[in-house]
Coordinates of C-alpha atoms in Angstrom, one line a residue:
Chain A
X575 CA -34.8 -9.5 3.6
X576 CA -35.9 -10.0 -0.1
X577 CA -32.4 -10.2 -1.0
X578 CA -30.3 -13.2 -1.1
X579 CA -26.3 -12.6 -1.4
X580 CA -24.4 -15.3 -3.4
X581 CA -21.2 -17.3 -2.2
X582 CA -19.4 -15.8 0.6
X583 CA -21.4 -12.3 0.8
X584 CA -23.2 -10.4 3.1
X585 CA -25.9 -8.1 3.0
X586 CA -25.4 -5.1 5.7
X587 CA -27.4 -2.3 6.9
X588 CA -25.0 0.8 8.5
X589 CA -25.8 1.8 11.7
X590 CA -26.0 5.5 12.1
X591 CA -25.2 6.3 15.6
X592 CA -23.0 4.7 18.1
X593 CA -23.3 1.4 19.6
X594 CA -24.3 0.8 22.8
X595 CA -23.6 -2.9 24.3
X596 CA -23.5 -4.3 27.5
X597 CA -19.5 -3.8 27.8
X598 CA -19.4 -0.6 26.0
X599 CA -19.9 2.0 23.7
X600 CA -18.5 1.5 20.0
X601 CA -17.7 4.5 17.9
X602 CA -15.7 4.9 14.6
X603 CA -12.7 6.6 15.1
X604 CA -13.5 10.1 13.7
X605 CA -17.3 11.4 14.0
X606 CA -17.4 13.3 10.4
X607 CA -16.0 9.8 8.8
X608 CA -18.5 7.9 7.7
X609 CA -20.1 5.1 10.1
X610 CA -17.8 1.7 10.0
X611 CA -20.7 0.1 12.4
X612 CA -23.3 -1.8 10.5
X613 CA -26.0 -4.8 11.2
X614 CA -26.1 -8.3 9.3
X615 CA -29.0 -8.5 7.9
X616 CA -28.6 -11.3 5.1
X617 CA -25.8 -14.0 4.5
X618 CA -24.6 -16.2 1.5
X619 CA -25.1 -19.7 2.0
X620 CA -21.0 -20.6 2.4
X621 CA -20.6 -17.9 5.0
X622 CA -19.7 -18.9 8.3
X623 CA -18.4 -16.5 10.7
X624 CA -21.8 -14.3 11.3
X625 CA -25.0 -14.6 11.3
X626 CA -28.3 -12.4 10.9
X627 CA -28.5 -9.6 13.6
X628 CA -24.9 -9.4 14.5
X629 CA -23.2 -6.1 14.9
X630 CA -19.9 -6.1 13.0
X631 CA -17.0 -3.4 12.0
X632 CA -16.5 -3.3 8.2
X633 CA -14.0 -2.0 6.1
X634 CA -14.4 1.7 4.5
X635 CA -15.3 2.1 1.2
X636 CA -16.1 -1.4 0.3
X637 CA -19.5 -3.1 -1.0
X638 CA -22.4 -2.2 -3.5
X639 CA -25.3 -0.2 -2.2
X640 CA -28.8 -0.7 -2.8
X641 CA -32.1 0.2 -2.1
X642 CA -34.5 -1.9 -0.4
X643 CA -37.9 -1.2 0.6
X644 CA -36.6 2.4 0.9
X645 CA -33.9 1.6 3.3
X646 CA -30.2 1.8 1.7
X647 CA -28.0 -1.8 2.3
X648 CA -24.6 -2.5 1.2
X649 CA -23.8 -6.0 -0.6
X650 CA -20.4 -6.8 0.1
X651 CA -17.8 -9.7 0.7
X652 CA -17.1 -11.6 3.8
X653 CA -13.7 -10.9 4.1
X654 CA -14.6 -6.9 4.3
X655 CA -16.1 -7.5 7.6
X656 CA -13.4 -7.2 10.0
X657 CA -14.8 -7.8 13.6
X658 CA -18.2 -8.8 15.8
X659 CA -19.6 -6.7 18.6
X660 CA -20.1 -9.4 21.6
Chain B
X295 CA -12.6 -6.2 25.0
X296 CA -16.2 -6.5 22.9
X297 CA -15.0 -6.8 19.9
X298 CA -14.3 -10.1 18.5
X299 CA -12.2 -9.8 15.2
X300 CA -12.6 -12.3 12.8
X301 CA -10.4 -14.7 11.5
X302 CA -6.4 -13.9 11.3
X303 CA -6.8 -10.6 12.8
X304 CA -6.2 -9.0 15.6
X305 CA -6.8 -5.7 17.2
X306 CA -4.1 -3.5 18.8
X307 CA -4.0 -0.6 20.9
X308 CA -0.5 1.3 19.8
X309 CA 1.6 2.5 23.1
X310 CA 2.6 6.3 23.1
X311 CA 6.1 6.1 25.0
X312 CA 8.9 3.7 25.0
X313 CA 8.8 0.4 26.1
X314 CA 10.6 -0.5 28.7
X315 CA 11.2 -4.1 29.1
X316 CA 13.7 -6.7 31.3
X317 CA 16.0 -6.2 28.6
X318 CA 16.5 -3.0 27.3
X319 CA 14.6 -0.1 25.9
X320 CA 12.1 -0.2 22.2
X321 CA 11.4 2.8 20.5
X322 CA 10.4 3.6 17.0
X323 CA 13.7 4.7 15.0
X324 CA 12.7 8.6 14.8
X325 CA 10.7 10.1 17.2
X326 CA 8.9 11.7 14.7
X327 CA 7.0 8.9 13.3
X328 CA 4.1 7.5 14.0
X329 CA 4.6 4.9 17.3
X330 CA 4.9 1.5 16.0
X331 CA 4.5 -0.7 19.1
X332 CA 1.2 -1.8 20.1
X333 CA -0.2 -4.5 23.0
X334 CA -2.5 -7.1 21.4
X335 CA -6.0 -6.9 23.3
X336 CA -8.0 -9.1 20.9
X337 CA -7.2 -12.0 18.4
X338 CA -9.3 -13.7 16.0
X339 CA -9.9 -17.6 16.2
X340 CA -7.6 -18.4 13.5
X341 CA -4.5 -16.6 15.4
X342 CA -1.5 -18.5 16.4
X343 CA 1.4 -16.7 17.1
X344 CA 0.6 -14.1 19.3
X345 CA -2.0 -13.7 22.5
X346 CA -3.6 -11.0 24.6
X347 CA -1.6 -8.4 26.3
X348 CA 1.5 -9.0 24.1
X349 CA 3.4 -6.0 23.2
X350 CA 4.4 -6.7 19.4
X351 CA 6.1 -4.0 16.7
X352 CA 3.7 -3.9 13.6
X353 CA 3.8 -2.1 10.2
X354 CA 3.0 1.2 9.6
X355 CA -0.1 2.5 7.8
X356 CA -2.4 -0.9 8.4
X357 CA -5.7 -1.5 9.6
X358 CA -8.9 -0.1 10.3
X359 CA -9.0 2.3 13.5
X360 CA -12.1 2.3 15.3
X361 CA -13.1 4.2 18.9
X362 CA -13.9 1.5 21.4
X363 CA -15.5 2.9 25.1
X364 CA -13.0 6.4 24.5
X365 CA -9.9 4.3 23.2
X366 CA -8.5 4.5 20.1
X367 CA -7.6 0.6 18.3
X368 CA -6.9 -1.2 15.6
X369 CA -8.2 -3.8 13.6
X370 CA -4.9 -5.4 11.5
X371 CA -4.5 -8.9 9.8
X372 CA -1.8 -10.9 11.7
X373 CA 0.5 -10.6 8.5
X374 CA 1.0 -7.1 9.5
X375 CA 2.5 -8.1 13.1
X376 CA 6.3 -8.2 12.4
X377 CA 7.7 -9.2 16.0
X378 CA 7.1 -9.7 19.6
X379 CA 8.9 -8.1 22.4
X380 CA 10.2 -10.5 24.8
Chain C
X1337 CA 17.7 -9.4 21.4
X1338 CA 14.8 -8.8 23.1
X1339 CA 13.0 -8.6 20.0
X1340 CA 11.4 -12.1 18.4
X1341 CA 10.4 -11.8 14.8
X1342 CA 7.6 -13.7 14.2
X1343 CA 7.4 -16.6 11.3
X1344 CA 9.5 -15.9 8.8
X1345 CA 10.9 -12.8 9.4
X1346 CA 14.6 -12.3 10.5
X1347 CA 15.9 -9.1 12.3
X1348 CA 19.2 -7.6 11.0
X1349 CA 22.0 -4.6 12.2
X1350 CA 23.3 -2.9 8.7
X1351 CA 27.1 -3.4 9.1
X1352 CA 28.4 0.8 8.3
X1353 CA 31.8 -0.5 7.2
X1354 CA 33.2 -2.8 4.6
X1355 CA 33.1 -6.4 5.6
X1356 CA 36.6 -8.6 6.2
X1357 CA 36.3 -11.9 6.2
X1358 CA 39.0 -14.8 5.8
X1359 CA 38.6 -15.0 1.6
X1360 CA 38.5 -11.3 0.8
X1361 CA 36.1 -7.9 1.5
X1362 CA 32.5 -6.7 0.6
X1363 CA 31.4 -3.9 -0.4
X1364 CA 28.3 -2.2 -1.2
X1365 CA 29.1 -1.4 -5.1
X1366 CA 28.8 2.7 -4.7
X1367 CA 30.4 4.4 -1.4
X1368 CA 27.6 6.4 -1.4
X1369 CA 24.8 4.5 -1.6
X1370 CA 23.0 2.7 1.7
X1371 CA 24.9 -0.1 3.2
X1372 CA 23.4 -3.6 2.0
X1373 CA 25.5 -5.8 4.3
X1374 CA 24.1 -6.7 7.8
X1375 CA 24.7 -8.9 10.6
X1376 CA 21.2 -11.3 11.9
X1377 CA 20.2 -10.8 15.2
X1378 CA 17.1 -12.6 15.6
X1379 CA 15.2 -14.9 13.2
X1380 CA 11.7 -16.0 13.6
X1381 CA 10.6 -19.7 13.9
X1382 CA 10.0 -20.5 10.4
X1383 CA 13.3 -19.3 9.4
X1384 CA 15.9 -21.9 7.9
X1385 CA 18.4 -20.6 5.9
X1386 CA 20.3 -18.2 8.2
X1387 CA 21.4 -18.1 11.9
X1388 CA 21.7 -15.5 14.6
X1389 CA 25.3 -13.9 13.8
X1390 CA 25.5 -14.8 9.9
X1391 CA 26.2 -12.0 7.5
X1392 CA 24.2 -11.2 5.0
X1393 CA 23.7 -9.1 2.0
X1394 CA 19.7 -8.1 1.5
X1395 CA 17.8 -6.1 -0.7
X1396 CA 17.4 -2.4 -0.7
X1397 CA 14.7 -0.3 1.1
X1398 CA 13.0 -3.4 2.5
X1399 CA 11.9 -3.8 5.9
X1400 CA 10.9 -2.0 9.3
X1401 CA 13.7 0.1 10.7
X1402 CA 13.1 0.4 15.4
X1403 CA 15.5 1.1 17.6
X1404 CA 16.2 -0.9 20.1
X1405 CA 18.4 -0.5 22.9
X1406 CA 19.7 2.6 20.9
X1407 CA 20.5 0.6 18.6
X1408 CA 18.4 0.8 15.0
X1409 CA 17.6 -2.5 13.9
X1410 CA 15.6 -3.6 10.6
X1411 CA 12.6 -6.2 10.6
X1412 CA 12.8 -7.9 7.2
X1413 CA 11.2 -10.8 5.4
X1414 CA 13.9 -13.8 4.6
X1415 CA 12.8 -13.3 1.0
X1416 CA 14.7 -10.1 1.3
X1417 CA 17.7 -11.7 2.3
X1418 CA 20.1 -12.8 -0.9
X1419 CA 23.2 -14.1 0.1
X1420 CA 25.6 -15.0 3.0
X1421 CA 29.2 -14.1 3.4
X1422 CA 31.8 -17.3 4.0
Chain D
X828 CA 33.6 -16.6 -4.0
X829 CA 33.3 -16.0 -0.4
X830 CA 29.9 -14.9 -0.6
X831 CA 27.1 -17.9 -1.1
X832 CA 23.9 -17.0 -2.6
X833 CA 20.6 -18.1 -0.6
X834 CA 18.0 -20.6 -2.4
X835 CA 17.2 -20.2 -5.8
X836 CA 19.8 -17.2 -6.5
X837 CA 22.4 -17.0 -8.3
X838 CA 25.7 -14.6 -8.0
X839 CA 27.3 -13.4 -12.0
X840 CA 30.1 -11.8 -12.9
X841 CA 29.4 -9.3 -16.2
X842 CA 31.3 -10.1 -19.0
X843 CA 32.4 -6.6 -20.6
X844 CA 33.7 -7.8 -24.1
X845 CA 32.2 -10.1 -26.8
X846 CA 32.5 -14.1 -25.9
X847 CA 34.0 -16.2 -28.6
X848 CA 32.9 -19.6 -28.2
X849 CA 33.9 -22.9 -30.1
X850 CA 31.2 -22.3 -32.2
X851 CA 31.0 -18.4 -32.7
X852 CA 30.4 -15.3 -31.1
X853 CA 27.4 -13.6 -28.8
X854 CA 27.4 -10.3 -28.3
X855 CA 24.0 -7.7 -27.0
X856 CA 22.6 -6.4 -30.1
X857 CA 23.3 -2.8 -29.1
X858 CA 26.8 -1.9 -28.3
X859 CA 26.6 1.1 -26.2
X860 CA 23.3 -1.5 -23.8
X861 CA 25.1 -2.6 -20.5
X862 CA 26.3 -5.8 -21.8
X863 CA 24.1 -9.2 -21.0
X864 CA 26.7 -12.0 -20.9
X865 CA 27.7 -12.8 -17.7
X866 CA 29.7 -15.8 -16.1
X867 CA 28.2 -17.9 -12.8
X868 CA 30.3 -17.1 -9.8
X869 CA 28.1 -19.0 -7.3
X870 CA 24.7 -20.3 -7.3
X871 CA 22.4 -21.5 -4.5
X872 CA 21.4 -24.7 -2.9
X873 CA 18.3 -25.2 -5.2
X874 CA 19.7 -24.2 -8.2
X875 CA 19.6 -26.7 -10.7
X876 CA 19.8 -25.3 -14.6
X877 CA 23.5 -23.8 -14.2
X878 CA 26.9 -24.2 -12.3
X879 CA 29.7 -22.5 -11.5
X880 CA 31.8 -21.5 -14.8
X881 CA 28.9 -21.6 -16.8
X882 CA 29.0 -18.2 -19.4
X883 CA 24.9 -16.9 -19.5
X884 CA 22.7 -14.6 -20.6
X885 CA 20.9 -12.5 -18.4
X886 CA 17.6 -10.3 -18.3
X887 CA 18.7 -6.5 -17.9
X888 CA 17.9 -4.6 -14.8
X889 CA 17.8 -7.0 -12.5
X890 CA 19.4 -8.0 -9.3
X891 CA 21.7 -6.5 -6.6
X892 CA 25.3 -5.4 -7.6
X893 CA 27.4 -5.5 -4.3
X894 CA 31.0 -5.1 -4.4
X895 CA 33.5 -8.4 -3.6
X896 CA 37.3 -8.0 -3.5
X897 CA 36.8 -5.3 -5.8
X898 CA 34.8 -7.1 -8.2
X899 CA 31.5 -6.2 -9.0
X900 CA 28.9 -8.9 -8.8
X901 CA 25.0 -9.2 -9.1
X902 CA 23.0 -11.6 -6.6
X903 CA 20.1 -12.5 -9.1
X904 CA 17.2 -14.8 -9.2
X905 CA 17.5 -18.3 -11.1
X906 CA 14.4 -16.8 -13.2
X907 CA 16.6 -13.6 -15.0
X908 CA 19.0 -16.7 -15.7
X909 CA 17.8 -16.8 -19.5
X910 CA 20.5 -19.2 -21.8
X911 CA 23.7 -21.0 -21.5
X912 CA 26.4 -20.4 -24.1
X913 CA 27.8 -24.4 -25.0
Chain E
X381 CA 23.1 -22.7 -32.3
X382 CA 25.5 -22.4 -29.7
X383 CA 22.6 -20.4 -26.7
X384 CA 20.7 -23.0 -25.0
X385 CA 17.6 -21.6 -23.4
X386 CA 16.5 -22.5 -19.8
X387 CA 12.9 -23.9 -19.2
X388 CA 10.4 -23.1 -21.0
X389 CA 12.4 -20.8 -23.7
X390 CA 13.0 -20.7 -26.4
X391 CA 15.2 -18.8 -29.0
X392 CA 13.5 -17.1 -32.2
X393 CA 15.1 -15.7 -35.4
X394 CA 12.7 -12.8 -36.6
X395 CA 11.6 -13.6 -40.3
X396 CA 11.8 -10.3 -42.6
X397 CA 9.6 -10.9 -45.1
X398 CA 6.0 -12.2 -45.7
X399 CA 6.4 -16.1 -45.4
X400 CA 5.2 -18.3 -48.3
X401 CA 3.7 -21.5 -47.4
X402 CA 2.3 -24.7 -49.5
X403 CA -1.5 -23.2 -48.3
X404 CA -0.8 -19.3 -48.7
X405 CA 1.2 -16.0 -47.3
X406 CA 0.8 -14.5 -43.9
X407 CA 1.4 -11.4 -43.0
X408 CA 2.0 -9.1 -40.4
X409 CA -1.0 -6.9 -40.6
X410 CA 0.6 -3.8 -41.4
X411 CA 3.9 -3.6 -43.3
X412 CA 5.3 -0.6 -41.1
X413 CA 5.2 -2.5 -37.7
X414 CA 7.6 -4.9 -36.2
X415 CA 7.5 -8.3 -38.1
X416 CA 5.9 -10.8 -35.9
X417 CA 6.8 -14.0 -37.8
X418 CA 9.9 -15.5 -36.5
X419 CA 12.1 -19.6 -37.0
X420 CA 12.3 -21.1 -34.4
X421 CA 16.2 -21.9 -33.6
X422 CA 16.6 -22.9 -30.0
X423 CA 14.1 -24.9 -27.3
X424 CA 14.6 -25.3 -23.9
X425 CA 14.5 -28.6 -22.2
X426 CA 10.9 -28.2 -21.2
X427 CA 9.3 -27.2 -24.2
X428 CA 6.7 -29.6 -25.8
X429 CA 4.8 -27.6 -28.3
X430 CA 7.0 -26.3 -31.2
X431 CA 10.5 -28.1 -32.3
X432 CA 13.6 -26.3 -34.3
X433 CA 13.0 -24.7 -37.8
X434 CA 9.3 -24.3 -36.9
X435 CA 7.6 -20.9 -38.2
X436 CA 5.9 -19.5 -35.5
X437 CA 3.6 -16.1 -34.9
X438 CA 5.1 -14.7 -31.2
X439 CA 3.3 -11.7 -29.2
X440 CA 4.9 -8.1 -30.2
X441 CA 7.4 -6.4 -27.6
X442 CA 8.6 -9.2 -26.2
X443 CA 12.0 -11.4 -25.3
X444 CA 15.6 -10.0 -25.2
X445 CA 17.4 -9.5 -28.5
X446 CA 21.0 -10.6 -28.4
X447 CA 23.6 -11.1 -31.5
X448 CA 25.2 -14.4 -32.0
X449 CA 27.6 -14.5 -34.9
X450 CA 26.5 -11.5 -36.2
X451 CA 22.6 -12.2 -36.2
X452 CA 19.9 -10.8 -34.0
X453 CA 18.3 -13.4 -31.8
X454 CA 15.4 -13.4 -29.6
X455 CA 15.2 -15.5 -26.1
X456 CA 10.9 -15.8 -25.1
X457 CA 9.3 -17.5 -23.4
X458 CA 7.1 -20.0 -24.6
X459 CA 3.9 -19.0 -23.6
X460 CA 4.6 -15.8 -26.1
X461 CA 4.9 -18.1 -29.1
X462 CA 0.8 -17.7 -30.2
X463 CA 0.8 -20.0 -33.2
X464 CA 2.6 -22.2 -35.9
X465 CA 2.8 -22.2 -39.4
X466 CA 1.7 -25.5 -40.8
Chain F
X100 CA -5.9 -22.7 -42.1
X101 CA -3.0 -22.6 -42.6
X102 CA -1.8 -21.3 -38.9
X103 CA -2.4 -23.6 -35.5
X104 CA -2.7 -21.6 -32.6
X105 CA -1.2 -23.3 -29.8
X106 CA -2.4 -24.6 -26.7
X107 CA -5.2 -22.8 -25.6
X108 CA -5.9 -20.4 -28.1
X109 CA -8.4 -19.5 -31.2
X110 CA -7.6 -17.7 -34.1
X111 CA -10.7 -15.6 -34.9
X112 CA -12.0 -14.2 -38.1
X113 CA -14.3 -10.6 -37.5
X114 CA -17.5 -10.5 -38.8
X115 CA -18.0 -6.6 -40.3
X116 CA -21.9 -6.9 -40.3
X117 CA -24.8 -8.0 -38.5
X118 CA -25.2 -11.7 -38.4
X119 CA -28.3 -13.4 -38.5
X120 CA -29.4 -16.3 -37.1
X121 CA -33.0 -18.8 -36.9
X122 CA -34.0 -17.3 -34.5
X123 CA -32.4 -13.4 -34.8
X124 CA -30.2 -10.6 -35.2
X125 CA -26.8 -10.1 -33.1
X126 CA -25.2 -7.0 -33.3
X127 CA -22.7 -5.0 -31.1
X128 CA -24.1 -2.6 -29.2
X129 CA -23.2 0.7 -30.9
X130 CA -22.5 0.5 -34.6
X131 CA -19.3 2.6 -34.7
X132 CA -17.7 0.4 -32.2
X133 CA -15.0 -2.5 -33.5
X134 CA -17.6 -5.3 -34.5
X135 CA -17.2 -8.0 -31.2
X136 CA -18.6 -11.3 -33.7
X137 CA -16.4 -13.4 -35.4
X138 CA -16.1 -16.7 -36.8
X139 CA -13.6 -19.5 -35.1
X140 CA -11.0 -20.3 -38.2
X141 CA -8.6 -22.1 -36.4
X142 CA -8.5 -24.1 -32.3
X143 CA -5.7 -24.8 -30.4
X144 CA -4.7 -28.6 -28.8
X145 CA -6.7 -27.4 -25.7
X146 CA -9.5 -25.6 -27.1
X147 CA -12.3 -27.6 -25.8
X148 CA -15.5 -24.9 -25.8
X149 CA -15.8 -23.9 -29.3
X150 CA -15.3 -25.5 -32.8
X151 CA -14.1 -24.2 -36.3
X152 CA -17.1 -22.7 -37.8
X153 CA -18.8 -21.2 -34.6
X154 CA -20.1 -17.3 -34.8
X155 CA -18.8 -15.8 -31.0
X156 CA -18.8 -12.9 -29.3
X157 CA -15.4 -11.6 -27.9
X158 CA -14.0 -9.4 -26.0
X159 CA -13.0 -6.0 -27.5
X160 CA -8.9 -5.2 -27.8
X161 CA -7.9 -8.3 -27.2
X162 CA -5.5 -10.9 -29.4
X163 CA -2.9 -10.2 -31.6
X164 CA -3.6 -9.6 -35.3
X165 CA -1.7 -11.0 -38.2
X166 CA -2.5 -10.9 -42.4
X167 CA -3.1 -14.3 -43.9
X168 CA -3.7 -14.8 -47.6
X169 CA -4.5 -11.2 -47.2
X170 CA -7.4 -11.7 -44.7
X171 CA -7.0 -10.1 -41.1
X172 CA -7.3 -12.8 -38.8
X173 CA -7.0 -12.3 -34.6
X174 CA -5.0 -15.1 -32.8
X175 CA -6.9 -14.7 -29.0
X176 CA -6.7 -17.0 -26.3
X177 CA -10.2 -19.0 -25.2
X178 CA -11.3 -16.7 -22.0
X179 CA -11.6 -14.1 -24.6
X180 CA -14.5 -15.6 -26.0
X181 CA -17.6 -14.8 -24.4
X182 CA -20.6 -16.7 -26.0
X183 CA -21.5 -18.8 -28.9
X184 CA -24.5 -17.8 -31.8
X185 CA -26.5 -21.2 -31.6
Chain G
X1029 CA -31.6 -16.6 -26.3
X1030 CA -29.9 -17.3 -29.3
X1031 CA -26.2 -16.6 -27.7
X1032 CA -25.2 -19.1 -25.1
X1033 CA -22.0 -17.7 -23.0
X1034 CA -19.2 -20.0 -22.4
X1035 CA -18.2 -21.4 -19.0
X1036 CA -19.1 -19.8 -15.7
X1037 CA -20.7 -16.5 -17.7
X1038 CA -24.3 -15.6 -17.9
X1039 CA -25.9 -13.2 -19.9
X1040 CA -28.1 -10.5 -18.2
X1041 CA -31.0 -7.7 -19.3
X1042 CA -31.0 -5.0 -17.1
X1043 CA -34.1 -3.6 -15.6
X1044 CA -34.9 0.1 -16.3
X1045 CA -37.6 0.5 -13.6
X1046 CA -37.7 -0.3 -9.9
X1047 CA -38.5 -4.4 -9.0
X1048 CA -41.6 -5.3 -7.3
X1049 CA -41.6 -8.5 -5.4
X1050 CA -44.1 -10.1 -2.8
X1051 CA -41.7 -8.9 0.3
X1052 CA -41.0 -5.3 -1.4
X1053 CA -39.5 -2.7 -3.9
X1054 CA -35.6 -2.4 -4.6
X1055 CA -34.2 -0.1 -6.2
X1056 CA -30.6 1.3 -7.4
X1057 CA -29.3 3.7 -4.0
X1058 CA -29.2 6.9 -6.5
X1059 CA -32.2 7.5 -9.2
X1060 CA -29.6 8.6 -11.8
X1061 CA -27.1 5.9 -11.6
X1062 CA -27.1 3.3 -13.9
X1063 CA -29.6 0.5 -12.9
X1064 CA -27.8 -2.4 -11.2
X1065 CA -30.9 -4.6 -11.6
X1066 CA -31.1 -7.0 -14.0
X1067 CA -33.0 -10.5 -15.2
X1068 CA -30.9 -13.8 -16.3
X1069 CA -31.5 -14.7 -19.8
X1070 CA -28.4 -16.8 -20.7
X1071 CA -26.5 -18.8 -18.5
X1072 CA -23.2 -21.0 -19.2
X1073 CA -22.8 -24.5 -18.6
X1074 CA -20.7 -24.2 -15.5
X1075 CA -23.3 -22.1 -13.6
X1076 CA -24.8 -23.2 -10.7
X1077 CA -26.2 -20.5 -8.1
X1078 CA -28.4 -18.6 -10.7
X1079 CA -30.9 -19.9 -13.2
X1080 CA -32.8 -18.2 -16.7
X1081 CA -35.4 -15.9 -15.1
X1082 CA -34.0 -14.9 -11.8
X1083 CA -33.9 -10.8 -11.4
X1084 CA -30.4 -10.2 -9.9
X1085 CA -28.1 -7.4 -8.5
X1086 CA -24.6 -7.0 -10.4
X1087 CA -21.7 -5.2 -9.8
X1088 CA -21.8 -2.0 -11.9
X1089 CA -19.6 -1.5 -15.0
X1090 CA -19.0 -4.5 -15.5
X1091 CA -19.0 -6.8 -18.9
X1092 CA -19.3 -6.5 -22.2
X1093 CA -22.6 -5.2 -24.2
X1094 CA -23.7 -6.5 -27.3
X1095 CA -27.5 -6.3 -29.0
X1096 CA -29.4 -9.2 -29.2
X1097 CA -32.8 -8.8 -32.1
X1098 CA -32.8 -5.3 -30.7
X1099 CA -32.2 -5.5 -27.3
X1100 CA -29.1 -4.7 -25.1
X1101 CA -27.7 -7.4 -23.0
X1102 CA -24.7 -8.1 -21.2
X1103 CA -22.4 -11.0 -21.2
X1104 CA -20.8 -11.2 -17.4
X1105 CA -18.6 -13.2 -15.2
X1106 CA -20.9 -15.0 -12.3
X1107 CA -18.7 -13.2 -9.9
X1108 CA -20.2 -10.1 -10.8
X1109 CA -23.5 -11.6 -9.5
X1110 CA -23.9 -10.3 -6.1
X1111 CA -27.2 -11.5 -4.7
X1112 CA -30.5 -12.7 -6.0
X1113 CA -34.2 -11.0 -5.7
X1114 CA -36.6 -13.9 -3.7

């Protein structure tokens, strides 16, 4: 990622469909809402609770979007990302 | 439950019925209204006062609901858990 | 009560009638309006200032109302409670 | 007063007509405005500025009028507690 | 002056006219508006910045106007006093 | 000056045109907009960015405006001063 | 720059045309928006994540335009620095 987020941000790319894992299948609750799922795919330097690559549940309507390289991300604060896939 | 949630959250699955307990009988004050009683399946690593499988009474219109293998839940912050049923 | 609020929240029954008490009687100011005294039922760990059977005068529309036990009770914050009767 | 105000509160008692003190009189500027003198009937553990007896002015619209031996009071915060007649 | 303000108030007499100084005339900046040049006449026990008799500029559409022997007085807080005339 | 603007304030005096400097021109963005340069004439106790004398850029509707010696001066507090003209 | 902002503010010029860097192209999500990309050219003397030259992404509609020798620039909190271009 070419982008670095400052402070406690997160960089996240949405995932489109639903999610499948090894204990599950993750959907938002409503298919014509749009997709809560989304992929880390760069972190501030004080953020601690994720990492790259990790599947996470974000809050609606949050974050500035962006595009990178053609493919649309969403800057937006640590404290909008609500829960991790395991 | 795959989904970690982070920090002072926790996630809930709200209970259709009544709850019927040792002591008596909880129900949300018109039957009308949305239910308010929920069991706690997941908490977050900075949670204290609640644990998995409680039944707890939380406030209305909070949280971020999200479709988890069929199953409806809840992502809340603990603030928004009022009281445990005993 | 088989209800336990949780930090510091107390749980309270609005008292329908005026309150008696050795020095003299409460009222809410207009007959008409929504009761504002209450007896505590349950208080939360980090409660201080009031005890299970105190009455109490608290502020208007604050709170969760659930019935419990057929009974409706009101989850409120102790911020919301102003004054005990002697 | 049989009704004790919790922590920084304070319970008044409106004063209706002008108050004529050793040194002159205080009335609100506008004669037909719900009048803003008011005596201290009862005042909460950590209140520190005032006492019981003391003749105040207070910021309109505040507080929580409840009815006492057919008295009305207000349960108000310390902070609506503006000045002290001497 | 027989009001004592609490804290950080203080008690201002609204100046009608311009105000003529040893170094010039201030004004409010248009004649129609409210005056905002006012004497100080009260402090409360924690304020540090201006003393009695003091000329001050204070923030419009502030305080709470009162009448003491037949004058209009106005109880703000400090942090609306903006500047003093030296 | 013959106002002191207290604590942590700045009186301000508007600048109507461009200003130029050594090494350019600074003007607001669109000339029919309310000019945003002006010229410190006055610092309060805690004022310790900016000096009497110093060209700045401030924030647009802020402060309060008063008429002294028949110049309009704005009374504004410091975080409405953006940047300094070096 | 001949403006120097004050405190934990830096001055931006936003970019009209997509960025080009060795790992790739970002641009704004919609073509007609307003550009979200822009270049340091001031920073105060309390900034310390960004430095004069780096091409950053801001929040949109955010500070306060002025015209430097011609050219627009914007004077904005560091806060509305979301995440740098490497």
């Amino acid at each position: 990622m070419m982008l670095k987020p400052l402070g406690n941000r997160v960089i996240i790319k949405k995932l489109e469909a639903e999610e499948k894992t090894a204990s599950g299948i993750v959907l938002p609750t409503q298919a014509k809402e749009k997709p809560q799922l989304a992929e880390i795919v760069a972190i501030g330097k004080d953020v601690e609770d994720v990492k790259i690559g990790d599947k996470v549940v974000f809050k609606k309507y949050v974050g500035t979007e962006i595009k990178v390289d053609n493919e649309e991300v969403t800057i937006c604060e640590m404290e909008d990302i609500l829960a991790i896939l395991e």
